[in-house]
């Protein structure tokens, strides 16, 4: 039955072309102008090919974003034994990602979909956000064990305090996201984490 | 020239009907399904009447939101002389607003538009967000003057630290926004504000 593997290869090529087209277009167009038609045209497939695998443009964009993701093994935070240094790298990295023009357009698109599509919101939290937060909580827990952080630390609240200021400035378009802002936000959070 | 005031009254009635229709529909429909056509039908006007005054559905929604706004005199925070009590009321009020079903659908719509429409983002910051943040900064500055807060407090960062955790949990759909979360987030921020 040689037809089956060959059909599978064709499907896999089409799927890769669609995700690559979405990744390109999201950097070129305002999200409201990005359509399933435009993705299909760029990928050289019919619109129905996209709808066979994805229910909406948001679902395509989410899968394209997952392709960029380094996977769970890439999430663990380094543990140098210096919690402030490790969290500083985390917050600076967060600022760098949020202000990278190519990645930012992806994140804004995802933000729109989280607000309007409960299924994409749930998939985002399950596949990306909660694993990231768990990796941060693991590093914070090690800081509690080593005595660098307060013994009664609420890891969930601590994660919010570390990331919330940067994340909310970004999502509200307030600007000012620099490395020195990241460092100041870290020092502010550490006042509580270490208290 | 009696036609002019009467035409102005008709315009004013149509404008009010359009904003009321948008306010109703935003609570009834997912935002992606809300269209200028639907607003026009509910308001009993033609689509062109809406486009004469607003460039997009997002612009209508933003003006409808401004109608709900209490104006700049409603923004000042109470100053009871107890900064923790006054900020507690602020954070609890923020949680209450973000979890109010009617108001939340408005805010999610606004969030979508901020990500995709730079003009609405700029208008939101200028008309709503920055005045609110200035009112908070004023109350924090009074706390610095009274000696309740640290003398070198960065008011901008302090505002981010107070509101960022709640705001980011809400916008990422993480849930858990209760009064006791608001109180815990306040205590965490105060560790820095008072240090």
Coordinates of C-alpha atoms in Angstrom, one line a residue:
Chain A
X1 CA 0.0 0.0 0.0
X2 CA 2.5 2.7 -1.0
X3 CA -0.3 5.3 -1.4
X4 CA -0.7 5.7 2.4
X5 CA 2.8 6.9 3.3
X6 CA 2.9 9.1 0.3
X7 CA -0.4 10.7 1.2
X8 CA 0.9 11.1 4.7
X9 CA 4.0 12.8 3.4
X10 CA 1.8 15.2 1.3
X11 CA -0.3 16.0 4.3
X12 CA 2.8 16.7 6.4
X13 CA 4.2 19.0 3.7
X14 CA 0.9 20.9 3.5
X15 CA 0.7 21.2 7.2
X16 CA 4.2 22.6 7.4
X17 CA 3.5 25.0 4.5
X18 CA 0.4 26.3 6.3
X19 CA 2.1 26.9 9.6
X20 CA 5.1 28.6 7.8
X21 CA 2.6 30.8 5.9
X22 CA 0.8 31.8 9.1
X23 CA 4.2 32.6 10.8
X24 CA 5.2 34.8 7.9
X25 CA 1.8 36.6 7.5
X26 CA 1.4 37.3 11.2
X27 CA 4.6 39.5 10.9
X28 CA 3.3 41.2 7.8
X29 CA -0.4 42.0 8.5
X30 CA -2.4 43.5 11.3
X31 CA -4.1 40.5 12.9
X32 CA -7.6 41.7 11.9
X33 CA -6.5 41.5 8.2
X34 CA -5.0 38.0 8.5
X35 CA -7.5 35.5 7.0
X36 CA -7.7 31.8 6.4
X37 CA -7.8 32.7 2.7
X38 CA -4.5 34.6 2.9
X39 CA -2.8 31.8 4.8
X40 CA -4.1 29.3 2.2
X41 CA -2.9 31.4 -0.7
X42 CA 0.6 31.9 0.8
X43 CA 0.8 28.2 1.5
X44 CA -0.3 27.2 -1.9
X45 CA -3.2 25.1 -0.6
X46 CA -7.0 25.4 -0.8
X47 CA -8.9 27.0 2.1
X48 CA -10.7 23.7 2.7
X49 CA -7.3 22.0 3.4
X50 CA -6.9 24.4 6.3
X51 CA -10.5 23.9 7.6
X52 CA -9.9 20.1 7.5
X53 CA -7.3 20.5 10.3
X54 CA -8.2 23.7 12.1
X55 CA -11.5 25.3 13.0
X56 CA -10.3 29.0 12.8
X57 CA -7.3 31.2 11.9
X58 CA -6.7 31.5 15.7
X59 CA -6.2 27.7 15.9
X60 CA -3.6 27.8 13.0
X61 CA -1.8 30.7 14.7
X62 CA -1.7 28.8 18.0
X63 CA -0.2 25.7 16.4
X64 CA 2.3 27.9 14.5
X65 CA 3.3 29.3 17.9
X66 CA 3.7 25.9 19.4
X67 CA 6.2 25.1 16.6
X68 CA 8.4 27.9 17.9
X69 CA 8.3 26.5 21.4
X70 CA 11.3 24.8 22.7
X71 CA 9.3 22.1 24.5
X72 CA 9.2 21.3 28.2
X73 CA 12.9 20.5 28.6
X74 CA 13.7 24.0 27.5
X75 CA 11.6 25.5 30.3
X76 CA 13.6 24.7 33.4
X77 CA 15.3 27.7 34.9
X78 CA 19.0 27.5 35.6
X79 CA 19.9 27.1 39.2
X80 CA 23.2 28.8 39.8
X81 CA 22.6 28.9 43.6
X82 CA 21.9 32.7 43.3
X83 CA 18.2 33.3 43.1
X84 CA 18.5 37.0 42.3
X85 CA 20.8 36.3 39.3
X86 CA 18.5 33.5 38.0
X87 CA 15.4 35.6 38.3
X88 CA 17.2 38.5 36.7
X89 CA 17.9 36.4 33.6
X90 CA 14.2 35.3 33.6
X91 CA 12.8 38.9 33.7
X92 CA 15.4 40.3 31.2
X93 CA 14.5 37.4 28.9
X94 CA 10.8 38.1 29.3
X95 CA 11.4 41.8 28.4
X96 CA 13.6 40.8 25.4
X97 CA 10.9 38.4 24.1
X98 CA 8.0 40.9 24.5
X99 CA 9.9 43.6 22.7
X100 CA 11.2 41.4 19.8
X101 CA 9.2 42.6 16.8
X102 CA 8.7 39.2 15.2
X103 CA 7.7 37.5 18.4
X104 CA 5.6 40.4 19.7
X105 CA 3.2 40.2 16.7
X106 CA 2.6 36.5 17.5
X107 CA 2.0 37.2 21.2
X108 CA -0.5 40.1 20.4
X109 CA -2.4 37.7 18.1
X110 CA -2.4 35.1 20.8
X111 CA -3.6 37.7 23.3
X112 CA -6.5 38.6 21.0
X113 CA -7.5 34.9 20.7
X114 CA -7.2 34.3 24.5
X115 CA -9.8 37.1 25.0
X116 CA -12.2 35.9 22.4
X117 CA -11.8 32.1 22.0
X118 CA -12.2 30.1 25.3
X119 CA -10.7 26.9 23.6
X120 CA -7.5 28.7 22.5
X121 CA -7.3 30.3 26.0
X122 CA -7.5 26.9 27.6
X123 CA -5.0 25.3 25.2
X124 CA -2.6 28.3 25.7
X125 CA -2.7 27.9 29.5
X126 CA -2.3 24.1 29.4
X127 CA 0.4 23.8 26.7
X128 CA 2.5 27.0 27.3
X129 CA 1.6 29.2 30.3
X130 CA 1.2 26.7 33.1
X131 CA 4.3 24.7 32.2
X132 CA 6.3 28.0 32.1
X133 CA 4.8 29.0 35.5
X134 CA 5.5 25.6 37.0
X135 CA 9.2 25.9 35.9
X136 CA 9.4 29.3 37.7
X137 CA 7.7 27.9 40.8
X138 CA 10.3 25.0 40.8
X139 CA 13.1 27.5 40.9
X140 CA 11.4 29.6 43.6
X141 CA 10.8 26.4 45.7
X142 CA 14.6 25.7 45.5
X143 CA 15.2 29.2 46.7
X144 CA 12.9 28.6 49.7
X145 CA 14.7 25.3 50.4
X146 CA 18.1 27.0 50.3
X147 CA 16.9 29.7 52.7
X148 CA 17.3 32.5 50.1
X149 CA 13.5 33.1 50.0
X150 CA 11.0 33.3 52.8
X151 CA 9.8 30.0 54.2
X152 CA 6.1 30.7 53.9
X153 CA 6.3 31.9 50.2
X154 CA 3.2 31.5 48.1
X155 CA 4.7 30.4 44.9
X156 CA 1.7 31.3 42.8
X157 CA 1.6 34.9 44.1
X158 CA 5.4 35.2 43.9
X159 CA 5.2 34.3 40.2
X160 CA 2.5 36.9 39.6
X161 CA 4.5 39.5 41.5
X162 CA 7.6 38.8 39.3
X163 CA 5.9 38.7 35.9
X164 CA 2.7 40.8 36.4
X165 CA 4.3 44.2 36.2
X166 CA 6.2 43.4 32.9
X167 CA 3.2 41.5 31.5
X168 CA 0.6 44.2 32.3
X169 CA 2.8 47.1 30.9
X170 CA 3.2 45.1 27.7
X171 CA -0.4 44.1 27.3
X172 CA -1.7 47.7 28.0
X173 CA 0.9 49.2 25.7
X174 CA 2.5 51.3 28.4
X175 CA 6.0 50.9 27.0
X176 CA 9.1 51.4 29.1
X177 CA 10.1 47.7 28.9
X178 CA 13.9 47.9 29.2
X179 CA 16.5 45.8 30.9
X180 CA 16.7 48.4 33.7
X181 CA 12.9 48.2 34.2
X182 CA 13.2 44.4 34.5
X183 CA 15.9 44.8 37.1
X184 CA 13.9 47.3 39.1
X185 CA 10.8 45.1 38.9
X186 CA 12.9 42.2 40.2
X187 CA 14.2 44.2 43.1
X188 CA 10.7 45.3 44.0
X189 CA 9.4 41.7 44.0
X190 CA 12.4 40.5 46.0
X191 CA 11.5 42.8 48.8
X192 CA 8.5 40.5 49.3
X193 CA 10.1 37.2 48.2
X194 CA 12.9 37.6 50.7
X195 CA 11.1 39.4 53.5
Chain B
X1 CA -33.4 78.1 10.9
X2 CA -35.3 75.6 13.1
X3 CA -34.0 72.6 11.1
X4 CA -30.5 72.7 12.7
X5 CA -31.4 72.2 16.3
X6 CA -33.9 69.5 15.3
X7 CA -31.3 67.7 13.2
X8 CA -28.9 68.0 16.1
X9 CA -31.5 66.4 18.4
X10 CA -32.0 63.5 15.9
X11 CA -28.3 63.0 15.6
X12 CA -27.9 63.0 19.4
X13 CA -30.8 60.4 19.7
X14 CA -29.2 58.2 17.0
X15 CA -25.8 58.4 18.7
X16 CA -27.3 57.5 22.1
X17 CA -29.2 54.6 20.5
X18 CA -26.0 53.3 18.8
X19 CA -24.0 53.4 22.0
X20 CA -26.8 51.7 24.0
X21 CA -27.1 49.0 21.3
X22 CA -23.3 48.3 21.5
X23 CA -23.5 48.1 25.3
X24 CA -26.3 45.6 25.1
X25 CA -24.8 43.5 22.3
X26 CA -21.3 43.3 23.9
X27 CA -22.9 41.4 26.8
X28 CA -24.8 39.1 24.5
X29 CA -22.4 38.1 21.8
X30 CA -18.8 36.9 21.5
X31 CA -16.8 39.9 20.4
X32 CA -15.8 38.3 17.1
X33 CA -19.6 38.0 16.3
X34 CA -20.3 41.6 17.1
X35 CA -20.6 43.5 13.9
X36 CA -21.4 47.1 12.8
X37 CA -24.5 45.6 11.1
X38 CA -25.7 44.1 14.3
X39 CA -25.3 47.3 16.2
X40 CA -27.1 49.3 13.5
X41 CA -30.0 46.8 13.5
X42 CA -30.4 46.9 17.3
X43 CA -30.2 50.7 17.3
X44 CA -32.7 51.0 14.4
X45 CA -30.3 53.0 12.2
X46 CA -28.6 52.3 8.9
X47 CA -25.0 51.0 8.9
X48 CA -23.9 54.2 7.1
X49 CA -25.1 56.3 10.1
X50 CA -22.6 54.4 12.3
X51 CA -19.8 54.8 9.7
X52 CA -20.5 58.5 9.5
X53 CA -19.3 58.9 13.1
X54 CA -17.0 55.9 13.8
X55 CA -14.4 54.1 11.7
X56 CA -14.9 50.6 13.2
X57 CA -16.9 48.6 15.7
X58 CA -14.0 49.0 18.1
X59 CA -14.3 52.8 18.0
X60 CA -18.1 52.4 18.9
X61 CA -17.3 50.0 21.7
X62 CA -14.7 52.4 23.1
X63 CA -17.1 55.3 23.1
X64 CA -19.7 53.2 24.7
X65 CA -17.2 52.4 27.4
X66 CA -16.4 56.1 27.9
X67 CA -20.1 56.6 28.6
X68 CA -19.9 54.3 31.6
X69 CA -16.9 56.2 32.9
X70 CA -17.4 58.4 35.9
X71 CA -15.1 61.1 34.6
X72 CA -11.9 62.5 36.1
X73 CA -13.5 63.7 39.3
X74 CA -14.5 60.1 40.1
X75 CA -10.9 58.9 39.9
X76 CA -9.3 60.4 43.0
X77 CA -8.6 57.7 45.6
X78 CA -9.8 58.4 49.1
X79 CA -7.2 59.5 51.6
X80 CA -8.1 58.2 55.0
X81 CA -4.6 58.6 56.2
X82 CA -4.2 54.8 56.2
X83 CA -2.4 53.9 52.9
X84 CA -2.9 50.1 53.3
X85 CA -6.7 50.6 53.8
X86 CA -7.0 52.9 50.8
X87 CA -5.0 50.6 48.6
X88 CA -6.9 47.6 49.8
X89 CA -10.1 49.2 48.6
X90 CA -8.5 49.9 45.3
X91 CA -7.3 46.3 44.7
X92 CA -10.6 44.8 45.9
X93 CA -12.5 47.2 43.6
X94 CA -10.3 46.2 40.7
X95 CA -11.0 42.5 41.3
X96 CA -14.7 43.2 41.6
X97 CA -14.7 45.1 38.3
X98 CA -12.7 42.5 36.5
X99 CA -15.0 39.7 37.7
X100 CA -18.3 41.5 37.1
X101 CA -19.8 39.6 34.1
X102 CA -21.3 42.7 32.3
X103 CA -18.2 44.9 32.7
X104 CA -15.8 42.0 32.0
X105 CA -17.1 41.5 28.5
X106 CA -16.5 45.2 27.8
X107 CA -13.0 45.0 29.1
X108 CA -12.2 41.8 27.0
X109 CA -13.4 43.6 23.9
X110 CA -11.3 46.6 24.7
X111 CA -8.3 44.3 25.3
X112 CA -8.7 42.9 21.9
X113 CA -8.9 46.3 20.3
X114 CA -5.8 47.5 22.2
X115 CA -3.8 44.7 20.7
X116 CA -5.0 45.2 17.1
X117 CA -5.9 48.9 16.7
X118 CA -3.1 51.3 17.7
X119 CA -5.5 54.3 17.6
X120 CA -7.9 52.7 20.1
X121 CA -4.9 51.7 22.2
X122 CA -3.6 55.3 22.3
X123 CA -7.1 56.7 23.1
X124 CA -7.6 54.1 25.9
X125 CA -4.3 55.0 27.5
X126 CA -4.9 58.8 27.2
X127 CA -8.6 58.9 28.2
X128 CA -8.9 56.1 30.8
X129 CA -5.7 54.3 31.8
X130 CA -3.2 57.2 32.4
X131 CA -5.7 59.3 34.4
X132 CA -6.5 56.2 36.6
X133 CA -2.8 55.6 37.1
X134 CA -2.2 59.3 37.8
X135 CA -4.9 59.1 40.5
X136 CA -3.1 56.1 42.1
X137 CA 0.3 57.8 41.9
X138 CA -1.2 60.9 43.7
X139 CA -2.4 58.7 46.6
X140 CA 1.0 56.9 46.7
X141 CA 2.8 60.3 46.7
X142 CA 0.7 61.4 49.7
X143 CA 1.8 58.1 51.4
X144 CA 5.4 59.0 50.7
X145 CA 4.9 62.5 52.2
X146 CA 3.2 61.2 55.3
X147 CA 6.1 58.8 55.8
X148 CA 4.0 55.6 55.4
X149 CA 5.9 54.7 52.2
X150 CA 9.6 54.7 51.4
X151 CA 11.0 58.1 50.5
X152 CA 12.6 56.9 47.2
X153 CA 9.5 55.2 45.9
X154 CA 9.2 55.0 42.1
X155 CA 5.5 55.7 41.7
X156 CA 5.3 54.2 38.2
X157 CA 6.9 50.9 39.3
X158 CA 4.8 50.9 42.5
X159 CA 1.6 51.2 40.5
X160 CA 2.7 48.3 38.3
X161 CA 3.5 46.2 41.3
X162 CA 0.1 46.9 42.8
X163 CA -2.0 46.3 39.7
X164 CA 0.2 44.0 37.6
X165 CA -0.5 40.7 39.4
X166 CA -4.3 41.1 39.3
X167 CA -4.3 42.5 35.8
X168 CA -2.1 39.8 34.3
X169 CA -4.0 36.9 36.0
X170 CA -7.2 38.4 34.5
X171 CA -5.8 39.0 31.0
X172 CA -4.3 35.5 30.8
X173 CA -7.4 33.8 32.2
X174 CA -5.7 32.3 35.2
X175 CA -8.6 32.9 37.5
X176 CA -8.4 33.0 41.3
X177 CA -9.3 36.6 41.4
X178 CA -10.9 36.8 44.9
X179 CA -10.9 39.4 47.6
X180 CA -8.4 37.4 49.5
X181 CA -6.1 37.3 46.5
X182 CA -6.4 41.1 46.3
X183 CA -5.4 41.4 49.9
X184 CA -2.5 39.0 49.5
X185 CA -1.3 40.9 46.4
X186 CA -1.5 44.1 48.4
X187 CA 0.6 42.7 51.3
X188 CA 3.2 41.5 48.8
X189 CA 3.4 44.9 47.1
X190 CA 3.6 46.7 50.5
X191 CA 6.7 44.8 51.4
X192 CA 8.4 46.9 48.7
X193 CA 6.4 50.1 49.0
X194 CA 7.2 50.3 52.7
X195 CA 10.7 48.9 52.8

